[in-house]
Coordinates of C-alpha atoms in Angstrom, one line a residue:
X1 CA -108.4 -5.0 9.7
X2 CA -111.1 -2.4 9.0
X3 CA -113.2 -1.4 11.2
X4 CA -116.9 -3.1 12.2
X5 CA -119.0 -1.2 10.2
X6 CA -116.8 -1.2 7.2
X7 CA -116.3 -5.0 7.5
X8 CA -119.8 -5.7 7.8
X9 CA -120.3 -3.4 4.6
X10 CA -118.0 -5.0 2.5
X11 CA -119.8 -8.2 3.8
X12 CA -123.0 -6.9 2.5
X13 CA -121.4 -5.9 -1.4
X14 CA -119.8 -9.0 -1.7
X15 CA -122.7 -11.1 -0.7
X16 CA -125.2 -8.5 -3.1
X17 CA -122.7 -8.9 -5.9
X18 CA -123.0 -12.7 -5.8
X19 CA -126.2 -13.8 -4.6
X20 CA -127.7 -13.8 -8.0
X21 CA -124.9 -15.5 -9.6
X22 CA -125.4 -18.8 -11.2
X23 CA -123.5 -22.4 -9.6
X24 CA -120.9 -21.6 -12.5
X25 CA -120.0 -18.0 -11.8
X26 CA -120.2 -19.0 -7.6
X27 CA -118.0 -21.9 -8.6
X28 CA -115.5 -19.3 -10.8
X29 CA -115.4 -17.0 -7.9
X30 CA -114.4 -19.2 -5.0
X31 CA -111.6 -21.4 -7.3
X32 CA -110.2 -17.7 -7.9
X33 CA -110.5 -16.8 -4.3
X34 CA -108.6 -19.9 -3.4
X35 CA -105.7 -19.7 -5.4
X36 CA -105.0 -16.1 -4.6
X37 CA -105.1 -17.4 -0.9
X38 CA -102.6 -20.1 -1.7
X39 CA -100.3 -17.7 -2.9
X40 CA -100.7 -14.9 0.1
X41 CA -100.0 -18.1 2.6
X42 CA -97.1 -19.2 0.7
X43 CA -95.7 -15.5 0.8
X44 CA -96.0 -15.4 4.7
X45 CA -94.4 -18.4 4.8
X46 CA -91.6 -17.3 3.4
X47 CA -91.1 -14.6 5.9
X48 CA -91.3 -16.4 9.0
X49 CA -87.9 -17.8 10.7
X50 CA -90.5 -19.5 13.7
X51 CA -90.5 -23.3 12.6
X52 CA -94.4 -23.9 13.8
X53 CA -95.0 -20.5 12.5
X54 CA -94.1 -21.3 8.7
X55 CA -95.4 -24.8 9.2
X56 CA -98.9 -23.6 9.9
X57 CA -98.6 -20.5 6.9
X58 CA -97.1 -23.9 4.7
X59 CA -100.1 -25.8 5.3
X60 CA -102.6 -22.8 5.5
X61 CA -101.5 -22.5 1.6
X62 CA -101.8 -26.0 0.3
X63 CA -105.3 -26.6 2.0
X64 CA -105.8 -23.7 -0.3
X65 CA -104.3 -25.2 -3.1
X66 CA -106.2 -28.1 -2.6
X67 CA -109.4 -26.6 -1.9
X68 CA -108.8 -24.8 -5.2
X69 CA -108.1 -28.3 -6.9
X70 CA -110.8 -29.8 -5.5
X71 CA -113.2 -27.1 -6.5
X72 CA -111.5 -27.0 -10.1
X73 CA -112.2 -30.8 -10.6
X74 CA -115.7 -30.4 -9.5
X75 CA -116.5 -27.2 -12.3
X76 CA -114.8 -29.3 -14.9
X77 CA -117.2 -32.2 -13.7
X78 CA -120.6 -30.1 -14.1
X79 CA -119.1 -27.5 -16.9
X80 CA -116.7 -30.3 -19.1
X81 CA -115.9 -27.8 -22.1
X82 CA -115.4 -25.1 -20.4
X83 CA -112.7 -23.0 -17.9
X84 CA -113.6 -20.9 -14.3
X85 CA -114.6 -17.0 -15.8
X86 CA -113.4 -13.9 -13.9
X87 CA -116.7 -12.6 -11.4
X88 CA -117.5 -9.2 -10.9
X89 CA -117.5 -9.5 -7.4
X90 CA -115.1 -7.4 -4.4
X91 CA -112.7 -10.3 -3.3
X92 CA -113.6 -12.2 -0.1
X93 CA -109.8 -12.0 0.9
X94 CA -108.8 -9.1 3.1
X95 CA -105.7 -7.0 1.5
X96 CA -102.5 -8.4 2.4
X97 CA -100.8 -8.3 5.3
X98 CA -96.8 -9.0 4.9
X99 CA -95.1 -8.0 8.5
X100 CA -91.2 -8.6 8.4
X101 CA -92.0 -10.7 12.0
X102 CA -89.1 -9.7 14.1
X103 CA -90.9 -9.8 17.3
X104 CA -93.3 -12.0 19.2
X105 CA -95.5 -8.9 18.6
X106 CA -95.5 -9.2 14.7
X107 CA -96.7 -13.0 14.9
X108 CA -99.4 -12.2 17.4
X109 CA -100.3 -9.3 15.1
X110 CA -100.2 -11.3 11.5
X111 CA -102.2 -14.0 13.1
X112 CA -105.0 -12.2 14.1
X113 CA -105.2 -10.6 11.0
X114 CA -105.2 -13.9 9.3
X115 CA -108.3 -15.1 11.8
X116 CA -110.1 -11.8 11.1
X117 CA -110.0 -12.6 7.4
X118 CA -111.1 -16.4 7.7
X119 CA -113.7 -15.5 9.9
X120 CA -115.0 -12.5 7.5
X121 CA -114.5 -15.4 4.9
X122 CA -116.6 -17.7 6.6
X123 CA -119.6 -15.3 7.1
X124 CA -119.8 -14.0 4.1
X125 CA -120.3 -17.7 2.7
X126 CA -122.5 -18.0 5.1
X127 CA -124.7 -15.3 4.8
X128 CA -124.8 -15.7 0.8
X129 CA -125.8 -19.7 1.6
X130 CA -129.0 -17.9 3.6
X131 CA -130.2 -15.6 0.2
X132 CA -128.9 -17.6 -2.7
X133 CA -131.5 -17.9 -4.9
X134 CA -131.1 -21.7 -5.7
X135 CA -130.0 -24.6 -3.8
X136 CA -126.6 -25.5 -5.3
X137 CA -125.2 -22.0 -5.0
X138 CA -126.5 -22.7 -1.1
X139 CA -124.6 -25.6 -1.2
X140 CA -121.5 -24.2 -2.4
X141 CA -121.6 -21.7 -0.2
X142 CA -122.0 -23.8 3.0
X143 CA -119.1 -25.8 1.6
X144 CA -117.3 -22.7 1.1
X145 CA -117.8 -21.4 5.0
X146 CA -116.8 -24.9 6.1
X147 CA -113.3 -24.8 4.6
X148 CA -113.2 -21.1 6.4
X149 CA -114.0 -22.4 9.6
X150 CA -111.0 -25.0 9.3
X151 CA -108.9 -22.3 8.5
X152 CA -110.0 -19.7 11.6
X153 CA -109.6 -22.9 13.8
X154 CA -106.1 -23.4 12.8
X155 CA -105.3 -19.9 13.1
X156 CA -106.8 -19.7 16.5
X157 CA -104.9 -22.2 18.1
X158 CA -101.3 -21.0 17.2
X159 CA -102.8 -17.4 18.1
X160 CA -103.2 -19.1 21.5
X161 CA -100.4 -20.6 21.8
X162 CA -98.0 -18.2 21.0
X163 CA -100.2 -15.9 24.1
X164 CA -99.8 -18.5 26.2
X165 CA -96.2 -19.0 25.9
X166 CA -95.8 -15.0 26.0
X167 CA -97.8 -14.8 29.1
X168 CA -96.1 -17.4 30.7
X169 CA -92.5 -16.2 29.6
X170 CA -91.7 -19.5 27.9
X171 CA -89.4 -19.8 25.4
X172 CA -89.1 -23.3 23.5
X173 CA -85.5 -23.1 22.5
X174 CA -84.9 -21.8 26.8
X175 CA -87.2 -24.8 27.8
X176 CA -86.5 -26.1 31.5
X177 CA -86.0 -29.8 32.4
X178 CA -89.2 -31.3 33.5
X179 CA -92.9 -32.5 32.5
X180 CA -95.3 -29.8 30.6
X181 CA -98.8 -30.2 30.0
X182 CA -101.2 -29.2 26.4
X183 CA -105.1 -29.6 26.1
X184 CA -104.7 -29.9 22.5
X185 CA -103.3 -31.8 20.3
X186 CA -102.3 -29.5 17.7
X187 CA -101.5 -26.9 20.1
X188 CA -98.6 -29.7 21.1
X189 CA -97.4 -30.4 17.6
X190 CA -96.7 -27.0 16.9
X191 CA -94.8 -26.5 20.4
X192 CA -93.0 -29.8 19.5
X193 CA -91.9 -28.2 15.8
X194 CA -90.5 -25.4 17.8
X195 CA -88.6 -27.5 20.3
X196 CA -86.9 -29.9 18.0
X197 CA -86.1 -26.7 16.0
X198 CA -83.9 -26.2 18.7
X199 CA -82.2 -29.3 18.5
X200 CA -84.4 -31.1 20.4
X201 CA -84.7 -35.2 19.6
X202 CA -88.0 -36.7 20.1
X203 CA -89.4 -40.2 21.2
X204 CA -93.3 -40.6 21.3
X205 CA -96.1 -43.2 22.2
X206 CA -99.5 -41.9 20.3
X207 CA -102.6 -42.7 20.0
X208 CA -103.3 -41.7 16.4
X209 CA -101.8 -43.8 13.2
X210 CA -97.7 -42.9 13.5
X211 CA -98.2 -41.4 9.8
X212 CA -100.4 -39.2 10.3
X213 CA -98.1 -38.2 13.5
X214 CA -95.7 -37.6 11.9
X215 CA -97.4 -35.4 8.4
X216 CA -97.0 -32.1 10.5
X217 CA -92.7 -32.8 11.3
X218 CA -91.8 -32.8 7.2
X219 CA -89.5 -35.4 7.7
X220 CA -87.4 -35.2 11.2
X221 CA -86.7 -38.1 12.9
X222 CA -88.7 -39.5 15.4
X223 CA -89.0 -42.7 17.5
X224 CA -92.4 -43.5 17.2
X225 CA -94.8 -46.3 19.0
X226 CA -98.5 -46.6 18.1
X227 CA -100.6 -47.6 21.4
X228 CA -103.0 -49.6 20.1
X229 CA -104.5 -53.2 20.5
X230 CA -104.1 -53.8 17.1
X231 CA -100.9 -56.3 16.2
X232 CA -99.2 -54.6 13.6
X233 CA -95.1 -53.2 13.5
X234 CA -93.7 -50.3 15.6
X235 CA -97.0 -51.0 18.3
X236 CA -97.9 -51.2 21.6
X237 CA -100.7 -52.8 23.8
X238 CA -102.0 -50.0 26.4
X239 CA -101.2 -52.3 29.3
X240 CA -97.4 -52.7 27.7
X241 CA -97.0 -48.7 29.0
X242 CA -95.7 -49.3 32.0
X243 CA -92.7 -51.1 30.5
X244 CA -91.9 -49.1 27.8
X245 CA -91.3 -46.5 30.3
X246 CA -87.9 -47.7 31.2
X247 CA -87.3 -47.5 27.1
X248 CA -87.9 -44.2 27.1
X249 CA -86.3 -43.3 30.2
X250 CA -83.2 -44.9 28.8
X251 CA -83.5 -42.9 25.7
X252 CA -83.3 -39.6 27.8
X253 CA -79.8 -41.2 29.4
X254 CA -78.7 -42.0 26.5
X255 CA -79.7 -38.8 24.6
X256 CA -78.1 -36.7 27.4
X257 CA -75.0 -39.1 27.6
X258 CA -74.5 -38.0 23.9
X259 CA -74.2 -34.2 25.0
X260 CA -78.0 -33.5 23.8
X261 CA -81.3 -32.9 24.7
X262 CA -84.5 -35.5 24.2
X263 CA -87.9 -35.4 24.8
X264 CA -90.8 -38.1 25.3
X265 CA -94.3 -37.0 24.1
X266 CA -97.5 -39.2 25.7
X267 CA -100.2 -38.5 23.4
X268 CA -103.9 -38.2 25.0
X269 CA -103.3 -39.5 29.1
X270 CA -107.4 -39.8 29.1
X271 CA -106.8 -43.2 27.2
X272 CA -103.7 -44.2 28.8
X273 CA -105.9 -43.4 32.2
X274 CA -108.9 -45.5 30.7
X275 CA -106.8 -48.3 30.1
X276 CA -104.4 -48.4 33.1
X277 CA -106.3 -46.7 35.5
X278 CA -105.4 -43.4 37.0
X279 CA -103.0 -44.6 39.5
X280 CA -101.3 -46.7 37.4
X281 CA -101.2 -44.0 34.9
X282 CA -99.5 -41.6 37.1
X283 CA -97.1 -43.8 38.1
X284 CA -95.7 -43.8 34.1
X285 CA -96.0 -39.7 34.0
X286 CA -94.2 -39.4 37.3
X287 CA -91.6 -41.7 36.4
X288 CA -90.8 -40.4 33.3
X289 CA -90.9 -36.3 34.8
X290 CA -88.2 -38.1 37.5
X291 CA -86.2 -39.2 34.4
X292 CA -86.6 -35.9 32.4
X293 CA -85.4 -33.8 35.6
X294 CA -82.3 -36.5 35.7
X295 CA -81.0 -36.5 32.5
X296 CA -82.0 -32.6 31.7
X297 CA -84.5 -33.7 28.9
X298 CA -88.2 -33.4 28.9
X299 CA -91.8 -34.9 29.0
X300 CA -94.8 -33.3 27.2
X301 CA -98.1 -34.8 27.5
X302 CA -101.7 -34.2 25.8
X303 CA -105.0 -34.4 28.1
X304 CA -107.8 -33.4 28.2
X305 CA -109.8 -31.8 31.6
X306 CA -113.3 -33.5 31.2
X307 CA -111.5 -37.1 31.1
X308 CA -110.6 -36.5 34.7
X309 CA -111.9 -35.7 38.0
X310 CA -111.6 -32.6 39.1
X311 CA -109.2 -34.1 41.9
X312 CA -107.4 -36.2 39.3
X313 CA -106.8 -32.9 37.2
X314 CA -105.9 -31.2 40.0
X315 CA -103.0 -33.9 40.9
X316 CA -101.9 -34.2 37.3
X317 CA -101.5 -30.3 36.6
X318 CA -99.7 -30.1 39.9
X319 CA -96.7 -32.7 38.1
X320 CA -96.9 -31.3 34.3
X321 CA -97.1 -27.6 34.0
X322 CA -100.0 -26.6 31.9
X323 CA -99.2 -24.6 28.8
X324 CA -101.9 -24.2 26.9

Protein backbone atom coordinates (compact mmCIF):
# COMPACT_ATOMS: atom_id res chain seq x y z
CA UNK A 1 0.00 0.00 0.00
CA UNK A 2 1.29 3.54 -0.56
CA UNK A 3 2.40 5.43 1.83
CA UNK A 4 0.13 8.04 4.26
CA UNK A 5 0.63 10.99 2.45
CA UNK A 6 0.19 9.48 -0.91
CA UNK A 7 -2.96 7.71 0.28
CA UNK A 8 -4.49 10.58 1.77
CA UNK A 9 -3.62 12.40 -1.71
CA UNK A 10 -5.16 10.15 -3.88
CA UNK A 11 -8.13 10.42 -1.27
CA UNK A 12 -8.23 14.05 -1.89
CA UNK A 13 -8.27 13.67 -6.21
CA UNK A 14 -10.75 11.18 -6.16
CA UNK A 15 -13.03 12.90 -3.86
CA UNK A 16 -12.23 16.49 -6.02
CA UNK A 17 -12.88 14.58 -9.26
CA UNK A 18 -16.29 13.51 -7.99
CA UNK A 19 -17.76 15.85 -5.66
CA UNK A 20 -19.35 17.79 -8.43
CA UNK A 21 -20.71 14.95 -10.16
CA UNK A 22 -24.31 14.50 -10.65
CA UNK A 23 -26.49 11.22 -8.79
CA UNK A 24 -26.10 9.61 -12.39
CA UNK A 25 -22.32 9.90 -12.93
CA UNK A 26 -21.81 9.07 -8.76
CA UNK A 27 -24.21 6.17 -9.50
CA UNK A 28 -21.88 5.18 -12.96
CA UNK A 29 -18.85 5.40 -10.94
CA UNK A 30 -19.54 3.18 -7.99
CA UNK A 31 -21.48 0.24 -10.27
CA UNK A 32 -17.96 0.38 -12.27
CA UNK A 33 -16.02 0.36 -9.12
CA UNK A 34 -17.98 -2.68 -7.99
CA UNK A 35 -17.70 -4.92 -10.72
CA UNK A 36 -13.97 -4.44 -11.07
CA UNK A 37 -13.93 -5.47 -7.29
CA UNK A 38 -15.87 -8.55 -8.07
CA UNK A 39 -13.49 -9.64 -10.53
CA UNK A 40 -10.11 -8.84 -8.32
CA UNK A 41 -11.89 -11.00 -5.37
CA UNK A 42 -12.71 -13.72 -7.67
CA UNK A 43 -8.97 -13.73 -8.96
CA UNK A 44 -7.67 -14.11 -5.34
CA UNK A 45 -9.83 -16.64 -4.88
CA UNK A 46 -8.52 -18.61 -7.27
CA UNK A 47 -5.10 -18.58 -5.82
CA UNK A 48 -5.78 -19.58 -2.43
CA UNK A 49 -5.43 -23.55 -1.46
CA UNK A 50 -6.66 -22.22 2.50
CA UNK A 51 -10.46 -23.44 2.53
CA UNK A 52 -11.64 -20.22 4.89
CA UNK A 53 -9.25 -18.23 2.95
CA UNK A 54 -11.04 -18.70 -0.59
CA UNK A 55 -14.34 -18.84 1.13
CA UNK A 56 -13.96 -15.37 2.51
CA UNK A 57 -12.22 -13.94 -1.21
CA UNK A 58 -15.56 -16.12 -2.68
CA UNK A 59 -17.88 -14.13 -0.79
CA UNK A 60 -15.79 -10.84 -0.74
CA UNK A 61 -16.59 -11.07 -4.68
CA UNK A 62 -20.28 -11.80 -4.84
CA UNK A 63 -21.18 -9.09 -2.15
CA UNK A 64 -19.54 -7.19 -4.94
CA UNK A 65 -21.39 -8.57 -7.52
CA UNK A 66 -24.33 -7.93 -5.71
CA UNK A 67 -23.61 -4.63 -4.57
CA UNK A 68 -23.01 -3.90 -8.26
CA UNK A 69 -26.52 -5.53 -9.09
CA UNK A 70 -28.20 -3.78 -6.58
CA UNK A 71 -26.77 -0.43 -7.58
CA UNK A 72 -27.42 -1.35 -11.42
CA UNK A 73 -31.21 -1.95 -10.71
CA UNK A 74 -31.48 1.16 -8.74
CA UNK A 75 -29.82 3.56 -11.93
CA UNK A 76 -32.11 1.70 -14.31
CA UNK A 77 -34.91 2.67 -11.74
CA UNK A 78 -34.12 6.62 -11.69
CA UNK A 79 -32.43 6.70 -15.39
CA UNK A 80 -34.97 3.93 -17.36
CA UNK A 81 -33.58 4.59 -20.96
CA UNK A 82 -30.44 4.75 -20.31
CA UNK A 83 -26.90 2.63 -19.27
CA UNK A 84 -24.05 3.55 -16.30
CA UNK A 85 -21.36 6.05 -18.49
CA UNK A 86 -17.57 5.72 -17.83
CA UNK A 87 -16.41 8.77 -14.96
CA UNK A 88 -13.48 10.61 -15.19
CA UNK A 89 -12.49 9.91 -11.93
CA UNK A 90 -8.91 7.89 -10.38
CA UNK A 91 -10.53 4.46 -9.31
CA UNK A 92 -11.29 3.96 -5.55
CA UNK A 93 -9.74 0.41 -5.78
CA UNK A 94 -6.15 0.13 -4.83
CA UNK A 95 -3.95 -1.69 -7.74
CA UNK A 96 -3.96 -5.32 -7.43
CA UNK A 97 -2.38 -7.35 -5.28
CA UNK A 98 -2.07 -11.16 -6.59
CA UNK A 99 0.58 -13.01 -4.09
CA UNK A 100 1.04 -16.83 -5.12
CA UNK A 101 0.26 -17.49 -1.01
CA UNK A 102 2.64 -20.13 -0.17
CA UNK A 103 3.18 -19.08 3.29
CA UNK A 104 1.16 -18.03 6.39
CA UNK A 105 3.09 -14.78 5.62
CA UNK A 106 1.49 -14.21 2.13
CA UNK A 107 -2.13 -14.43 3.62
CA UNK A 108 -1.32 -12.15 6.46
CA UNK A 109 0.29 -9.87 3.87
CA UNK A 110 -2.81 -10.12 1.02
CA UNK A 111 -5.18 -9.49 3.83
CA UNK A 112 -4.01 -6.50 5.09
CA UNK A 113 -3.69 -5.11 1.84
CA UNK A 114 -7.24 -5.98 1.16
CA UNK A 115 -8.31 -4.08 4.68
CA UNK A 116 -6.08 -1.03 3.62
CA UNK A 117 -8.07 -0.79 0.39
CA UNK A 118 -11.70 -1.19 1.99
CA UNK A 119 -10.85 1.13 4.52
CA UNK A 120 -9.32 3.79 1.85
CA UNK A 121 -12.75 2.84 0.13
CA UNK A 122 -14.73 3.64 2.92
CA UNK A 123 -13.24 7.13 3.56
CA UNK A 124 -13.19 8.28 0.51
CA UNK A 125 -17.12 7.71 0.36
CA UNK A 126 -17.17 9.20 3.32
CA UNK A 127 -15.52 12.17 2.90
CA UNK A 128 -17.22 12.89 -0.60
CA UNK A 129 -20.76 12.22 1.49
CA UNK A 130 -19.44 15.47 3.73
CA UNK A 131 -18.82 17.98 0.37
CA UNK A 132 -21.35 16.60 -2.17
CA UNK A 133 -23.05 19.28 -3.34
CA UNK A 134 -26.66 17.74 -3.22
CA UNK A 135 -28.26 15.31 -1.01
CA UNK A 136 -28.62 12.18 -3.11
CA UNK A 137 -25.02 12.04 -4.19
CA UNK A 138 -24.63 12.34 0.00
CA UNK A 139 -26.73 9.62 0.12
CA UNK A 140 -25.06 7.46 -2.25
CA UNK A 141 -22.07 8.02 -0.82
CA UNK A 142 -22.96 7.06 2.80
CA UNK A 143 -24.43 3.95 1.22
CA UNK A 144 -21.33 3.53 -0.62
CA UNK A 145 -18.99 3.71 2.75
CA UNK A 146 -21.48 1.37 4.42
CA UNK A 147 -20.94 -1.56 2.03
CA UNK A 148 -16.94 -0.73 2.66
CA UNK A 149 -17.19 -0.98 6.24
CA UNK A 150 -18.79 -4.60 5.79
CA UNK A 151 -16.06 -5.44 3.73
CA UNK A 152 -12.98 -4.04 6.13
CA UNK A 153 -14.97 -5.99 8.99
CA UNK A 154 -14.83 -9.12 7.13
CA UNK A 155 -11.35 -8.71 6.28
CA UNK A 156 -10.40 -7.93 9.72
CA UNK A 157 -11.58 -10.78 11.39
CA UNK A 158 -9.82 -13.49 9.19
CA UNK A 159 -6.65 -11.05 9.47
CA UNK A 160 -7.10 -11.91 13.19
CA UNK A 161 -7.55 -15.06 13.00
CA UNK A 162 -5.02 -16.23 11.04
CA UNK A 163 -2.57 -14.02 13.84
CA UNK A 164 -4.00 -15.66 16.35
CA UNK A 165 -3.56 -19.03 15.18
CA UNK A 166 0.16 -18.08 14.12
CA UNK A 167 0.87 -16.65 17.48
CA UNK A 168 -0.42 -19.45 19.15
CA UNK A 169 1.21 -22.10 16.81
CA UNK A 170 -2.03 -23.73 15.94
CA UNK A 171 -2.59 -25.50 12.99
CA UNK A 172 -6.33 -26.70 12.10
CA UNK A 173 -5.50 -29.71 10.15
CA UNK A 174 -2.61 -30.57 13.54
CA UNK A 175 -5.61 -29.71 15.97
CA UNK A 176 -5.30 -31.49 19.53
CA UNK A 177 -8.15 -33.40 21.15
CA UNK A 178 -10.03 -31.23 23.50
CA UNK A 179 -12.42 -28.03 23.99
CA UNK A 180 -11.40 -24.62 22.14
CA UNK A 181 -12.89 -21.41 22.73
CA UNK A 182 -13.91 -18.20 19.82
CA UNK A 183 -15.47 -14.68 20.79
CA UNK A 184 -16.86 -14.49 17.41
CA UNK A 185 -19.00 -16.08 15.51
CA UNK A 186 -17.55 -15.71 12.20
CA UNK A 187 -14.14 -15.93 13.47
CA UNK A 188 -15.49 -19.79 14.37
CA UNK A 189 -17.01 -20.47 10.95
CA UNK A 190 -14.03 -19.78 9.21
CA UNK A 191 -11.78 -22.03 11.76
CA UNK A 192 -14.62 -24.72 11.28
CA UNK A 193 -14.15 -24.41 7.16
CA UNK A 194 -10.53 -25.08 7.84
CA UNK A 195 -11.06 -28.07 10.14
CA UNK A 196 -13.46 -29.99 8.20
CA UNK A 197 -11.11 -29.24 5.27
CA UNK A 198 -9.10 -31.54 6.98
CA UNK A 199 -11.51 -34.17 7.16
CA UNK A 200 -13.08 -33.15 10.02
CA UNK A 201 -17.12 -34.19 10.51
CA UNK A 202 -19.16 -31.82 12.27
CA UNK A 203 -22.30 -31.93 14.60
CA UNK A 204 -23.67 -28.54 15.89
CA UNK A 205 -26.49 -27.03 18.25
CA UNK A 206 -26.95 -23.15 17.12
CA UNK A 207 -28.59 -20.51 17.90
CA UNK A 208 -29.20 -18.84 14.55
CA UNK A 209 -31.70 -20.38 11.77
CA UNK A 210 -29.72 -23.93 10.62
CA UNK A 211 -29.77 -22.25 6.96
CA UNK A 212 -28.29 -19.52 7.44
CA UNK A 213 -25.57 -21.84 9.45
CA UNK A 214 -24.94 -23.58 7.14
CA UNK A 215 -24.70 -20.66 3.83
CA UNK A 216 -20.90 -20.22 4.74
CA UNK A 217 -19.99 -24.49 4.48
CA UNK A 218 -21.21 -24.60 0.43
CA UNK A 219 -22.74 -27.78 0.93
CA UNK A 220 -20.73 -30.20 3.48
CA UNK A 221 -22.53 -32.21 5.60
CA UNK A 222 -23.46 -31.32 8.85
CA UNK A 223 -25.70 -32.53 11.77
CA UNK A 224 -27.44 -29.66 12.71
CA UNK A 225 -30.05 -28.77 15.80
CA UNK A 226 -31.66 -25.38 16.09
CA UNK A 227 -31.97 -24.30 19.98
CA UNK A 228 -34.91 -22.65 19.98
CA UNK A 229 -38.43 -22.59 21.82
CA UNK A 230 -39.97 -22.50 18.65
CA UNK A 231 -41.69 -26.19 17.60
CA UNK A 232 -40.55 -26.66 14.28
CA UNK A 233 -38.23 -29.92 12.64
CA UNK A 234 -34.51 -30.60 13.41
CA UNK A 235 -35.15 -28.26 17.00
CA UNK A 236 -34.39 -28.11 20.39
CA UNK A 237 -35.81 -26.58 23.64
CA UNK A 238 -32.78 -24.84 25.61
CA UNK A 239 -33.65 -26.91 28.68
CA UNK A 240 -33.52 -30.23 26.26
CA UNK A 241 -29.36 -29.46 26.22
CA UNK A 242 -28.46 -31.36 28.82
CA UNK A 243 -29.78 -34.52 27.07
CA UNK A 244 -28.73 -34.02 23.79
CA UNK A 245 -25.35 -34.12 25.19
CA UNK A 246 -25.19 -37.78 25.44
CA UNK A 247 -26.24 -37.52 21.44
CA UNK A 248 -23.39 -35.80 20.73
CA UNK A 249 -21.10 -37.47 22.81
CA UNK A 250 -22.15 -40.70 21.11
CA UNK A 251 -21.55 -39.12 17.84
CA UNK A 252 -17.79 -38.50 18.82
CA UNK A 253 -17.70 -42.57 19.73
CA UNK A 254 -19.15 -43.39 16.91
CA UNK A 255 -17.23 -40.98 14.58
CA UNK A 256 -13.89 -42.17 16.14
CA UNK A 257 -15.06 -45.95 16.08
CA UNK A 258 -15.22 -45.35 12.26
CA UNK A 259 -11.41 -44.47 12.22
CA UNK A 260 -12.20 -40.48 11.98
CA UNK A 261 -12.34 -37.44 13.61
CA UNK A 262 -15.71 -35.31 14.70
CA UNK A 263 -16.38 -32.34 16.21
CA UNK A 264 -19.37 -30.70 18.26
CA UNK A 265 -19.83 -26.84 17.82
CA UNK A 266 -22.15 -24.97 20.78
CA UNK A 267 -23.05 -21.85 19.30
CA UNK A 268 -23.18 -18.65 21.74
CA UNK A 269 -22.86 -20.42 25.64
CA UNK A 270 -24.17 -16.69 26.93
CA UNK A 271 -27.74 -18.13 25.96
CA UNK A 272 -27.22 -21.64 26.82
CA UNK A 273 -25.97 -19.94 30.28
CA UNK A 274 -29.22 -17.68 30.33
CA UNK A 275 -31.29 -20.42 29.92
CA UNK A 276 -29.66 -23.26 32.06
CA UNK A 277 -27.86 -21.38 34.36
CA UNK A 278 -24.15 -21.27 34.60
CA UNK A 279 -23.63 -24.40 36.51
CA UNK A 280 -25.81 -26.27 34.62
CA UNK A 281 -24.23 -25.00 31.60
CA UNK A 282 -20.85 -26.07 32.53
CA UNK A 283 -21.81 -29.21 33.37
CA UNK A 284 -22.87 -29.77 29.29
CA UNK A 285 -19.27 -28.08 28.20
CA UNK A 286 -17.32 -30.22 30.58
CA UNK A 287 -19.02 -33.22 29.69
CA UNK A 288 -18.67 -32.90 26.17
CA UNK A 289 -14.55 -31.67 26.56
CA UNK A 290 -14.42 -35.24 28.68
CA UNK A 291 -15.92 -36.99 25.62
CA UNK A 292 -13.76 -35.06 23.01
CA UNK A 293 -10.49 -35.94 25.01
CA UNK A 294 -12.00 -39.80 24.91
CA UNK A 295 -12.73 -40.35 21.61
CA UNK A 296 -9.86 -37.92 20.12
CA UNK A 297 -12.49 -35.53 18.59
CA UNK A 298 -13.20 -31.99 19.53
CA UNK A 299 -15.52 -29.30 21.09
CA UNK A 300 -15.53 -25.60 19.82
CA UNK A 301 -17.73 -23.20 21.48
CA UNK A 302 -18.72 -19.41 20.75
CA UNK A 303 -19.08 -16.84 23.92
CA UNK A 304 -18.84 -13.98 24.51
CA UNK A 305 -16.85 -12.15 27.76
CA UNK A 306 -19.54 -9.45 28.83
CA UNK A 307 -22.25 -12.39 29.26
CA UNK A 308 -20.17 -13.65 32.07
CA UNK A 309 -18.73 -12.81 35.29
CA UNK A 310 -15.49 -12.18 35.40
CA UNK A 311 -15.16 -15.36 37.69
CA UNK A 312 -17.44 -17.31 35.33
CA UNK A 313 -15.00 -16.33 32.34
CA UNK A 314 -12.31 -17.10 34.24
CA UNK A 315 -13.63 -20.86 34.92
CA UNK A 316 -14.80 -21.28 31.34
CA UNK A 317 -11.42 -20.18 29.60
CA UNK A 318 -9.67 -22.34 32.12
CA UNK A 319 -11.73 -25.64 30.27
CA UNK A 320 -11.90 -24.33 26.41
CA UNK A 321 -8.71 -22.78 25.21
CA UNK A 322 -9.32 -19.33 23.81
CA UNK A 323 -8.43 -18.78 20.26
CA UNK A 324 -9.50 -15.82 19.12
Amino acid sequence: MENKESVTGSMRDIVEALKNKSPKELLSYAIFNEREEAKYYSNLAAKVDRASVKALFLKMSEDSKGHHDWLYRLFKKMYPDEEPVKVDAPPVEVAPFYPEFESVEDYISALKYCMESELFAKKTYELLAKVATDEESRAFALNLAAMEEDHYQSLRKMYELILSLEEQEILPEKLGPGGYLFTDELKAKYFIIDLMKSGVLLSAAVREKPEKFLEMFDGASIRVVWITKTEVEDSIRPDEIPILKKRFCRFLKETSEKGETGAVFLQNLGYLALELGFRNMMDVVLYLKDCALLHDGYILATAVEDAFSPREWALLTSELRKIS
